[in-house]
Amino acid sequence: MARRNFKVLYVSGEVSPFVRISALADFMASFPQALEEEGFEARIMMPKYGTINDRKFRLHDVLRLSDIEVNLRDKTELLHVKVTALPSSKIQTYFLYNEKYFKRNGLFTDIHNGGDLKGNTEKVIFFNVGVLETLQRLGWKPDIIHCHDWYAGLLPLLLKTVYASNSFFSDVKTVLTIHNVYRQGILPFKVFQKLLPEEVSSALYRAGDNVNMLYTGAEHADLLTTTSRRYADEIVGNGSDTYGLGPVVEERKSSFHGILNGIDTRQWNPSTDKLIKKRYATDRLEGKLDNKKALLDEAGLPFTEGRPLAGVIIGFDAFQGAELLKESLVKLVELDMQLIICGSGDKEYEKYFQDFAAEYPEQVSVRTDYADTLLHLAIAGFDMLLMPGRIESCGMLQLFAMSYGTIPVAYAGGGIVETIDEVTDKSGSGFLFYDYTADAFAGKVQEALDHYHDEERWLQLVLEAMGKDFSWKSSAGEYDQLYRKLLEE
């Protein structure tokens, strides 16, 4: 087959800058583009949540993609599609929309993070079936459908059951990438049973009365990947830390590959970034201080010469480190630094962090409404990025941070240890803590602060971090080989 004839559809519940829940959104913002540069034709499909601003992102309706029928066993719902190009690329991104499911309802949720489970389960099923119906109306047949996390976990099974006899999908392969092992899409089986044919509902992976979307996807996808080799090994070897996903991955380990994330170095480059206060590079680092001042002003915190600024960018749930951060806050503010917490999620954590910030108005600030501009400014303005998440398949934020001379302090799990060179007497690009405790976390932050106050040593760390190559080139090449091998089988 000719190189340009390979077509890949990427399906995800989140893509930055349209909507960001986790590092998956950052991954989706650059990964399809990297694979296009390897010779594949890439397109993206995602839900059109009510929170996505059509005007801001220049979404427009496609008349021939209106009123697509999505059959859900006992009823038929209509699907409408809007489209735009992924920013900084020409990759077509299709937004699947139905007013009933998406106008007022929030993002996809499951039993572990609340929400209207009956309505949400219908929404997830509608989206997955809608992807396949949209492809047929579009008349664009992908060679591979690359599913990301549980949001798209139903697609491999649908292709092997109700769509197996559909000639349009003959020879279409599926890949599932596991980004968040702790988010598995646990949803009530009775809704699937009501809306899907028996051949589909009977093949779903169930635990009691609930369906596990990620496990179901992992059973039926042709190929499985995750975002670092270390994390792939952890999923296969550490059953207790995989939240029940371990057995299927162990069973399919010959088809399971860990490939490290990369970043779009055109979008994430401090010397060209239009979203930060002042651009800078290794030979003109004074611009980083200007970004720090602008960020402090944005956060309502005073600037003090020589006082370090640390930041946290997480989802407010225990998996991403909100509990450890909560346990560590008192210890952190005693270290005479300023702290900006960016995130959203569990309202109890949100209230706790905001109440804590109110007690330390000159030292701590919380932002729950950060958008792309603030994210870039934060990455540029922080002196160090604190990463308290316990489970990180690879992560993207530490890659952004190091590229901007912001030094990460992170828990040594998953792909973190593959991307951060731990600081020693002679070299390093970040700090790692190994015991998942508030004492270990705060102790490592103190070690980082000791280095910060040694200007010559800190400069060395910053320059080493900024000199690392985090481009997609190597990783995209690995995916290229996997895709081509899969298509030859």
Short mmCIF file of C-alpha atoms in Angstrom, two decimals:
data_model
loop_
_atom_site.label_atom_id
_atom_site.label_comp_id
_atom_site.label_asym_id
_atom_site.label_seq_id
_atom_site.Cartn_x
_atom_site.Cartn_y
_atom_site.Cartn_z
CA MET A 1 0.00 0.00 0.00
CA ALA A 2 1.15 3.53 -0.74
CA ARG A 3 2.45 5.36 2.27
CA ARG A 4 -0.13 8.16 2.18
CA ASN A 5 -3.01 5.70 1.82
CA PHE A 6 -2.91 4.71 5.47
CA LYS A 7 -5.73 6.43 7.33
CA VAL A 8 -6.12 6.61 11.11
CA LEU A 9 -9.11 7.86 13.09
CA TYR A 10 -8.34 8.97 16.63
CA VAL A 11 -11.27 8.79 19.06
CA SER A 12 -11.07 10.46 22.46
CA GLY A 13 -13.27 12.04 25.11
CA GLU A 14 -10.90 14.97 25.49
CA VAL A 15 -8.62 16.93 23.18
CA SER A 16 -6.81 20.14 24.11
CA PRO A 17 -7.56 23.00 23.70
CA PHE A 18 -11.25 22.09 23.28
CA VAL A 19 -11.58 20.30 26.62
CA ARG A 20 -8.97 19.14 29.13
CA ILE A 21 -9.55 16.65 31.94
CA SER A 22 -6.13 15.01 32.08
CA ALA A 23 -2.84 14.64 30.20
CA LEU A 24 -4.76 12.67 27.56
CA ALA A 25 -6.02 15.99 26.18
CA ASP A 26 -2.45 17.26 25.76
CA PHE A 27 -1.47 13.97 24.13
CA MET A 28 -4.31 14.26 21.63
CA ALA A 29 -3.34 17.83 20.79
CA SER A 30 -0.06 16.72 19.25
CA PHE A 31 0.07 12.95 18.69
CA PRO A 32 -2.16 12.77 15.55
CA GLN A 33 -0.10 15.52 13.97
CA ALA A 34 3.11 13.62 14.70
CA LEU A 35 1.71 10.54 12.97
CA GLU A 36 0.64 12.59 9.96
CA GLU A 37 4.27 13.58 9.61
CA GLU A 38 5.13 9.86 9.51
CA GLY A 39 2.91 9.50 6.44
CA PHE A 40 -0.55 8.72 7.82
CA GLU A 41 -3.74 10.63 7.13
CA ALA A 42 -5.16 11.47 10.55
CA ARG A 43 -8.60 12.63 11.67
CA ILE A 44 -10.14 13.00 15.13
CA MET A 45 -13.62 12.40 16.56
CA MET A 46 -14.73 13.56 19.99
CA PRO A 47 -17.97 14.55 21.74
CA LYS A 48 -19.34 18.07 21.32
CA TYR A 49 -19.83 18.86 25.00
CA GLY A 50 -22.01 21.82 25.85
CA THR A 51 -18.97 23.50 27.42
CA ILE A 52 -17.14 23.76 24.08
CA ASN A 53 -17.47 27.25 22.60
CA ASP A 54 -18.30 27.02 18.88
CA ARG A 55 -17.25 30.57 18.08
CA LYS A 56 -13.98 30.46 19.99
CA PHE A 57 -12.83 27.29 18.23
CA ARG A 58 -14.48 28.09 14.86
CA LEU A 59 -16.67 25.02 14.79
CA HIS A 60 -19.04 24.88 11.86
CA ASP A 61 -21.90 22.59 10.87
CA VAL A 62 -21.54 20.11 8.02
CA LEU A 63 -24.85 19.75 6.20
CA ARG A 64 -24.14 16.28 4.87
CA LEU A 65 -23.32 15.18 8.43
CA SER A 66 -26.69 16.24 9.88
CA ASP A 67 -29.49 13.99 11.10
CA ILE A 68 -27.37 10.83 11.18
CA GLU A 69 -29.47 8.02 12.65
CA VAL A 70 -28.01 6.24 15.66
CA ASN A 71 -30.03 3.13 16.45
CA LEU A 72 -30.11 2.24 20.14
CA ARG A 73 -32.25 -0.89 20.03
CA ASP A 74 -35.50 0.51 21.41
CA LYS A 75 -35.15 3.97 19.87
CA THR A 76 -33.35 6.04 17.29
CA GLU A 77 -31.51 9.27 18.14
CA LEU A 78 -30.22 11.82 15.65
CA LEU A 79 -26.59 12.86 15.51
CA HIS A 80 -25.21 16.13 14.17
CA VAL A 81 -21.56 16.83 13.43
CA LYS A 82 -19.55 20.02 13.67
CA VAL A 83 -15.99 20.29 12.42
CA THR A 84 -12.87 22.39 12.78
CA ALA A 85 -9.14 21.90 12.32
CA LEU A 86 -6.96 20.97 15.26
CA PRO A 87 -5.09 24.19 16.14
CA SER A 88 -1.66 24.55 14.54
CA SER A 89 -2.51 21.77 12.07
CA LYS A 90 -4.88 20.89 9.26
CA ILE A 91 -6.20 17.77 10.99
CA GLN A 92 -9.97 17.58 10.72
CA THR A 93 -11.61 17.25 14.12
CA TYR A 94 -15.24 16.12 14.16
CA PHE A 95 -17.51 16.92 17.11
CA LEU A 96 -20.43 14.54 17.56
CA TYR A 97 -23.47 16.29 18.99
CA ASN A 98 -26.98 15.60 20.17
CA GLU A 99 -28.78 18.28 22.19
CA LYS A 100 -30.41 15.78 24.55
CA TYR A 101 -27.10 14.23 25.58
CA PHE A 102 -24.62 17.08 25.37
CA LYS A 103 -26.24 20.52 25.65
CA ARG A 104 -26.49 20.70 29.44
CA ASN A 105 -24.78 17.55 30.61
CA GLY A 106 -21.16 17.74 31.57
CA LEU A 107 -18.24 15.56 30.51
CA PHE A 108 -18.24 11.78 30.52
CA THR A 109 -18.33 10.36 34.05
CA ASP A 110 -18.66 6.93 35.62
CA ILE A 111 -19.53 5.36 38.97
CA HIS A 112 -16.17 6.36 40.44
CA ASN A 113 -16.57 10.08 39.81
CA GLY A 114 -20.31 10.60 40.03
CA GLY A 115 -22.76 12.15 37.64
CA ASP A 116 -26.10 11.12 36.19
CA LEU A 117 -25.18 7.52 35.50
CA LYS A 118 -28.23 6.52 33.49
CA GLY A 119 -28.04 9.58 31.26
CA ASN A 120 -24.27 9.41 31.11
CA THR A 121 -24.26 5.74 30.08
CA GLU A 122 -26.69 6.50 27.28
CA LYS A 123 -24.43 9.34 26.21
CA VAL A 124 -21.34 7.10 26.10
CA ILE A 125 -23.16 4.42 24.08
CA PHE A 126 -24.57 7.06 21.72
CA PHE A 127 -21.09 8.48 21.14
CA ASN A 128 -19.44 5.12 20.39
CA VAL A 129 -22.16 3.96 18.00
CA GLY A 130 -22.26 7.47 16.54
CA VAL A 131 -18.58 7.32 15.60
CA LEU A 132 -19.19 4.34 13.31
CA GLU A 133 -22.36 5.82 11.82
CA THR A 134 -20.59 9.12 11.15
CA LEU A 135 -17.74 7.38 9.33
CA GLN A 136 -20.22 5.74 6.98
CA ARG A 137 -22.03 9.00 6.23
CA LEU A 138 -18.68 10.72 5.76
CA GLY A 139 -17.52 8.01 3.38
CA TRP A 140 -14.04 8.07 4.89
CA LYS A 141 -12.84 4.58 5.77
CA PRO A 142 -9.89 4.45 8.18
CA ASP A 143 -7.41 1.61 8.14
CA ILE A 144 -7.08 1.95 11.91
CA ILE A 145 -9.39 3.31 14.59
CA HIS A 146 -7.18 4.34 17.49
CA CYS A 147 -9.24 4.48 20.70
CA HIS A 148 -8.05 6.44 23.71
CA ASP A 149 -9.05 5.37 27.21
CA TRP A 150 -12.46 4.11 28.26
CA TYR A 151 -14.41 6.79 26.41
CA ALA A 152 -13.95 4.81 23.18
CA GLY A 153 -13.77 1.35 24.76
CA LEU A 154 -16.94 0.08 23.09
CA LEU A 155 -15.69 0.55 19.52
CA PRO A 156 -13.54 -2.62 19.19
CA LEU A 157 -16.44 -4.78 20.39
CA LEU A 158 -18.98 -3.08 18.12
CA LEU A 159 -16.74 -3.74 15.12
CA LYS A 160 -16.51 -7.42 16.03
CA THR A 161 -20.27 -7.85 16.53
CA VAL A 162 -23.03 -5.72 14.97
CA TYR A 163 -20.69 -4.10 12.42
CA ALA A 164 -18.73 -7.28 11.59
CA SER A 165 -20.80 -7.97 8.47
CA ASN A 166 -20.71 -4.36 7.30
CA SER A 167 -18.41 -4.25 4.27
CA PHE A 168 -17.51 -0.63 4.97
CA PHE A 169 -15.59 -1.74 8.05
CA SER A 170 -13.93 -4.82 6.55
CA ASP A 171 -10.25 -5.06 7.51
CA VAL A 172 -10.45 -2.02 9.85
CA LYS A 173 -8.07 -2.59 12.77
CA THR A 174 -8.37 -1.17 16.27
CA VAL A 175 -5.77 0.10 18.70
CA LEU A 176 -6.54 1.01 22.33
CA THR A 177 -4.19 3.23 24.32
CA ILE A 178 -4.48 3.13 28.11
CA HIS A 179 -3.65 6.56 29.51
CA ASN A 180 -5.40 6.39 32.89
CA VAL A 181 -5.60 2.89 34.36
CA TYR A 182 -7.70 4.16 37.26
CA ARG A 183 -10.38 5.62 34.99
CA GLN A 184 -12.06 2.56 33.55
CA GLY A 185 -15.61 3.63 32.73
CA ILE A 186 -17.59 1.67 35.33
CA LEU A 187 -21.22 1.98 34.26
CA PRO A 188 -24.51 0.14 34.98
CA PHE A 189 -25.02 -2.95 32.82
CA LYS A 190 -28.82 -2.60 32.66
CA VAL A 191 -28.49 0.50 30.43
CA PHE A 192 -26.22 -1.33 27.97
CA GLN A 193 -28.64 -4.24 28.00
CA LYS A 194 -31.53 -1.94 27.19
CA LEU A 195 -29.83 0.00 24.38
CA LEU A 196 -27.57 -2.52 22.63
CA PRO A 197 -28.21 -5.85 20.85
CA GLU A 198 -27.76 -8.97 22.94
CA GLU A 199 -24.64 -9.99 20.99
CA VAL A 200 -22.96 -6.81 22.24
CA SER A 201 -24.28 -6.65 25.80
CA SER A 202 -23.48 -10.32 26.43
CA ALA A 203 -19.85 -9.77 25.40
CA LEU A 204 -19.23 -6.77 27.67
CA TYR A 205 -16.82 -7.31 30.53
CA ARG A 206 -18.82 -7.12 33.74
CA ALA A 207 -18.08 -6.97 37.43
CA GLY A 208 -21.35 -7.63 39.19
CA ASP A 209 -24.01 -5.25 37.92
CA ASN A 210 -21.56 -2.94 36.18
CA VAL A 211 -19.73 -2.86 32.87
CA ASN A 212 -16.02 -2.00 32.69
CA MET A 213 -15.53 -0.07 29.44
CA LEU A 214 -11.72 -0.05 29.51
CA TYR A 215 -11.49 -3.77 30.22
CA THR A 216 -13.99 -4.44 27.42
CA GLY A 217 -11.89 -2.39 25.01
CA ALA A 218 -8.71 -4.15 26.09
CA GLU A 219 -10.29 -7.56 25.45
CA HIS A 220 -11.35 -6.77 21.90
CA ALA A 221 -8.85 -4.25 20.45
CA ASP A 222 -6.34 -5.67 17.97
CA LEU A 223 -3.44 -3.89 19.67
CA LEU A 224 -2.91 -2.34 23.11
CA THR A 225 -0.51 0.45 24.02
CA THR A 226 0.28 2.71 26.93
CA THR A 227 2.46 5.76 27.22
CA SER A 228 5.72 4.39 28.64
CA ARG A 229 7.60 1.10 28.79
CA ARG A 230 7.88 1.32 32.56
CA TYR A 231 4.15 1.78 32.94
CA ALA A 232 3.44 -1.14 30.62
CA ASP A 233 5.60 -3.33 32.86
CA GLU A 234 3.82 -2.01 35.97
CA ILE A 235 0.38 -2.80 34.55
CA VAL A 236 1.42 -6.34 33.63
CA GLY A 237 3.28 -7.03 36.86
CA ASN A 238 1.37 -5.16 39.57
CA GLY A 239 -2.16 -6.50 39.60
CA SER A 240 -3.18 -4.71 42.80
CA ASP A 241 -2.25 -1.32 41.36
CA THR A 242 -4.18 -1.77 38.12
CA TYR A 243 -7.67 -1.59 39.64
CA GLY A 244 -8.59 -4.95 38.16
CA LEU A 245 -7.21 -4.35 34.66
CA GLY A 246 -4.11 -6.51 35.17
CA PRO A 247 -5.52 -9.91 34.06
CA VAL A 248 -6.55 -8.84 30.56
CA VAL A 249 -3.28 -7.03 29.96
CA GLU A 250 -1.30 -10.01 31.28
CA GLU A 251 -3.26 -12.26 28.95
CA ARG A 252 -2.55 -9.98 25.99
CA LYS A 253 0.96 -8.84 26.88
CA SER A 254 2.36 -9.93 23.51
CA SER A 255 0.07 -7.31 21.94
CA PHE A 256 0.78 -4.68 24.60
CA HIS A 257 3.40 -2.00 23.97
CA GLY A 258 4.68 0.92 26.00
CA ILE A 259 5.74 3.96 23.96
CA LEU A 260 6.83 7.18 25.62
CA ASN A 261 4.93 10.43 25.03
CA GLY A 262 6.38 13.32 23.09
CA ILE A 263 5.33 16.94 22.78
CA ASP A 264 4.69 19.35 19.94
CA THR A 265 7.84 21.44 20.13
CA ARG A 266 6.31 24.07 17.87
CA GLN A 267 3.43 24.69 20.25
CA TRP A 268 5.48 24.19 23.42
CA ASN A 269 8.61 26.26 22.88
CA PRO A 270 9.42 29.22 25.13
CA SER A 271 11.31 31.00 22.36
CA THR A 272 8.24 31.12 20.07
CA ASP A 273 5.25 30.74 22.44
CA LYS A 274 2.71 33.51 21.76
CA LEU A 275 0.68 32.69 24.89
CA ILE A 276 3.31 33.70 27.45
CA LYS A 277 4.26 37.17 28.68
CA LYS A 278 7.78 37.20 27.27
CA ARG A 279 9.55 34.64 25.12
CA TYR A 280 12.91 33.31 26.25
CA ALA A 281 15.56 30.70 25.54
CA THR A 282 18.68 29.27 27.13
CA ASP A 283 20.72 32.31 26.04
CA ARG A 284 18.17 34.86 27.31
CA LEU A 285 16.64 33.43 30.45
CA GLU A 286 15.66 36.79 31.92
CA GLY A 287 12.33 36.43 30.11
CA LYS A 288 11.37 33.60 32.48
CA LEU A 289 11.32 36.05 35.39
CA ASP A 290 8.93 38.29 33.47
CA ASN A 291 6.56 35.35 33.11
CA LYS A 292 6.85 34.60 36.82
CA LYS A 293 5.87 38.18 37.68
CA ALA A 294 2.95 38.09 35.25
CA LEU A 295 1.75 34.78 36.66
CA LEU A 296 1.94 36.02 40.26
CA ASP A 297 -0.05 39.08 39.25
CA GLU A 298 -2.65 36.89 37.54
CA ALA A 299 -2.88 34.74 40.68
CA GLY A 300 -3.13 37.73 43.02
CA LEU A 301 0.15 36.99 44.79
CA PRO A 302 2.93 39.50 45.54
CA PHE A 303 6.36 39.21 43.93
CA THR A 304 9.36 39.01 46.24
CA GLU A 305 12.86 38.93 44.79
CA GLY A 306 14.47 35.53 45.27
CA ARG A 307 11.35 33.81 46.62
CA PRO A 308 10.62 30.55 44.76
CA LEU A 309 7.28 29.87 43.11
CA ALA A 310 6.00 26.30 42.86
CA GLY A 311 2.91 25.17 41.02
CA VAL A 312 0.59 22.20 40.87
CA ILE A 313 -1.62 21.35 37.87
CA ILE A 314 -3.85 18.39 38.68
CA GLY A 315 -7.36 17.04 38.60
CA PHE A 316 -8.86 17.25 42.06
CA ASP A 317 -9.10 13.54 42.80
CA ALA A 318 -7.01 11.13 44.84
CA PHE A 319 -5.54 9.43 41.75
CA GLN A 320 -3.92 12.63 40.50
CA GLY A 321 -2.54 13.51 43.90
CA ALA A 322 -5.14 15.81 45.46
CA GLU A 323 -5.15 13.83 48.72
CA LEU A 324 -1.36 13.86 49.04
CA LEU A 325 -1.33 17.58 48.25
CA LYS A 326 -3.97 18.17 50.91
CA GLU A 327 -1.91 16.25 53.48
CA SER A 328 1.24 18.16 52.49
CA LEU A 329 0.01 21.77 52.33
CA VAL A 330 0.95 22.78 55.87
CA LYS A 331 4.45 21.37 55.39
CA LEU A 332 4.80 23.12 52.02
CA VAL A 333 3.84 26.60 53.24
CA GLU A 334 6.38 26.25 56.04
CA LEU A 335 9.10 26.08 53.37
CA ASP A 336 8.84 29.81 52.60
CA MET A 337 7.77 29.55 49.01
CA GLN A 338 4.69 30.56 47.06
CA LEU A 339 2.30 28.00 45.63
CA ILE A 340 -0.27 28.19 42.84
CA ILE A 341 -2.72 25.29 42.54
CA CYS A 342 -4.45 24.88 39.18
CA GLY A 343 -7.15 22.27 38.85
CA SER A 344 -10.77 21.22 39.07
CA GLY A 345 -12.80 18.18 39.98
CA ASP A 346 -14.03 16.97 43.35
CA LYS A 347 -15.78 19.92 45.02
CA GLU A 348 -14.63 18.90 48.50
CA TYR A 349 -10.99 19.15 47.46
CA GLU A 350 -11.72 22.38 45.63
CA LYS A 351 -13.25 23.94 48.75
CA TYR A 352 -10.42 22.71 50.96
CA PHE A 353 -7.75 24.21 48.73
CA GLN A 354 -9.62 27.50 48.40
CA ASP A 355 -10.15 27.73 52.17
CA PHE A 356 -6.47 27.00 52.72
CA ALA A 357 -5.47 29.68 50.22
CA ALA A 358 -7.68 32.16 52.07
CA GLU A 359 -5.60 31.52 55.22
CA TYR A 360 -2.38 32.29 53.32
CA PRO A 361 -3.44 35.02 50.85
CA GLU A 362 0.13 36.15 50.08
CA GLN A 363 1.51 32.65 49.71
CA VAL A 364 -1.12 30.37 48.13
CA SER A 365 -3.52 30.86 45.22
CA VAL A 366 -6.02 28.45 43.65
CA ARG A 367 -7.23 28.65 40.04
CA THR A 368 -10.06 26.37 38.93
CA ASP A 369 -10.83 28.11 35.64
CA TYR A 370 -7.47 27.96 33.92
CA ALA A 371 -7.54 27.84 30.12
CA ASP A 372 -4.81 27.33 27.54
CA THR A 373 -3.31 30.81 28.00
CA LEU A 374 -2.95 30.40 31.76
CA LEU A 375 -1.57 26.89 31.34
CA HIS A 376 1.24 28.16 29.13
CA LEU A 377 1.93 31.12 31.41
CA ALA A 378 2.00 28.80 34.44
CA ILE A 379 4.46 26.41 32.82
CA ALA A 380 6.69 29.38 31.94
CA GLY A 381 6.28 31.22 35.24
CA PHE A 382 6.72 28.45 37.81
CA ASP A 383 10.22 27.86 39.16
CA MET A 384 9.23 24.27 39.86
CA LEU A 385 6.29 22.03 39.03
CA LEU A 386 5.07 19.75 41.83
CA MET A 387 3.58 16.45 40.64
CA PRO A 388 1.96 14.55 43.54
CA GLY A 389 0.04 12.06 41.36
CA ARG A 390 0.61 8.45 42.34
CA ILE A 391 -0.32 6.90 39.00
CA GLU A 392 1.18 8.53 35.94
CA SER A 393 1.47 6.43 32.79
CA CYS A 394 3.85 9.03 31.39
CA GLY A 395 2.45 12.49 31.76
CA MET A 396 2.94 15.53 29.58
CA LEU A 397 3.24 18.35 32.08
CA GLN A 398 6.77 17.48 33.19
CA LEU A 399 7.82 17.46 29.52
CA PHE A 400 6.33 20.92 28.99
CA ALA A 401 7.89 22.12 32.25
CA MET A 402 11.43 20.99 31.53
CA SER A 403 11.26 22.49 28.04
CA TYR A 404 10.49 25.83 29.73
CA GLY A 405 13.19 25.52 32.39
CA THR A 406 10.68 24.69 35.12
CA ILE A 407 12.05 21.92 37.31
CA PRO A 408 9.69 19.05 38.21
CA VAL A 409 9.38 17.46 41.64
CA ALA A 410 7.46 14.23 41.07
CA TYR A 411 6.56 10.86 42.51
CA ALA A 412 8.69 8.16 40.90
CA GLY A 413 6.00 6.12 39.18
CA GLY A 414 5.32 4.96 35.63
CA GLY A 415 6.84 6.98 32.83
CA ILE A 416 7.97 9.76 35.16
CA VAL A 417 11.25 7.96 35.77
CA GLU A 418 11.78 7.57 32.02
CA THR A 419 11.48 11.29 31.36
CA ILE A 420 13.11 12.95 34.39
CA ASP A 421 16.83 12.50 35.03
CA GLU A 422 17.07 12.54 38.80
CA VAL A 423 19.29 15.29 40.18
CA THR A 424 22.70 14.19 41.41
CA ASP A 425 25.77 16.19 42.42
CA LYS A 426 26.75 16.57 38.76
CA SER A 427 23.60 16.56 36.64
CA GLY A 428 19.84 16.08 36.47
CA SER A 429 16.63 17.69 35.31
CA GLY A 430 14.25 17.05 38.20
CA PHE A 431 13.61 15.61 41.64
CA LEU A 432 11.90 12.29 42.44
CA PHE A 433 10.41 11.03 45.71
CA TYR A 434 9.87 7.31 46.25
CA ASP A 435 7.75 6.99 49.40
CA TYR A 436 4.22 8.17 48.76
CA THR A 437 3.91 10.24 51.93
CA ALA A 438 3.58 13.91 52.81
CA ASP A 439 6.97 13.79 54.56
CA ALA A 440 8.74 12.37 51.52
CA PHE A 441 7.01 14.84 49.20
CA ALA A 442 7.78 17.90 51.33
CA GLY A 443 11.32 16.64 51.94
CA LYS A 444 12.00 16.44 48.22
CA VAL A 445 10.55 19.92 47.71
CA GLN A 446 12.95 21.17 50.41
CA GLU A 447 15.83 19.53 48.53
CA ALA A 448 14.74 21.30 45.36
CA LEU A 449 14.56 24.62 47.24
CA ASP A 450 18.10 24.12 48.56
CA HIS A 451 19.26 23.83 44.97
CA TYR A 452 17.16 26.84 43.97
CA HIS A 453 18.96 29.07 46.45
CA ASP A 454 22.29 28.03 44.91
CA GLU A 455 21.98 30.21 41.79
CA GLU A 456 24.82 28.59 39.87
CA ARG A 457 23.54 25.05 40.56
CA TRP A 458 19.95 25.98 39.71
CA LEU A 459 21.00 27.53 36.42
CA GLN A 460 22.76 24.28 35.56
CA LEU A 461 19.55 22.32 36.22
CA VAL A 462 17.47 24.72 34.14
CA LEU A 463 19.83 24.55 31.17
CA GLU A 464 20.02 20.76 31.31
CA ALA A 465 16.21 20.48 31.43
CA MET A 466 15.75 22.88 28.52
CA GLY A 467 18.32 20.99 26.48
CA LYS A 468 16.42 17.68 26.52
CA ASP A 469 14.68 16.48 23.35
CA PHE A 470 11.02 15.68 24.01
CA SER A 471 9.84 15.83 20.40
CA TRP A 472 7.57 13.12 19.02
CA LYS A 473 10.11 12.01 16.42
CA SER A 474 11.34 8.82 18.11
CA SER A 475 7.99 7.80 19.61
CA ALA A 476 6.06 8.54 16.40
CA GLY A 477 8.50 6.27 14.60
CA GLU A 478 7.66 3.46 17.02
CA TYR A 479 3.94 3.93 16.41
CA ASP A 480 4.61 4.00 12.68
CA GLN A 481 6.18 0.54 12.91
CA LEU A 482 3.37 -0.82 15.09
CA TYR A 483 0.68 0.50 12.76
CA ARG A 484 2.35 -0.91 9.66
CA LYS A 485 2.93 -4.30 11.25
CA LEU A 486 -0.72 -4.40 12.34
CA LEU A 487 -1.93 -3.57 8.84
CA GLU A 488 0.23 -6.28 7.32
CA GLU A 489 -1.17 -9.03 9.55
#
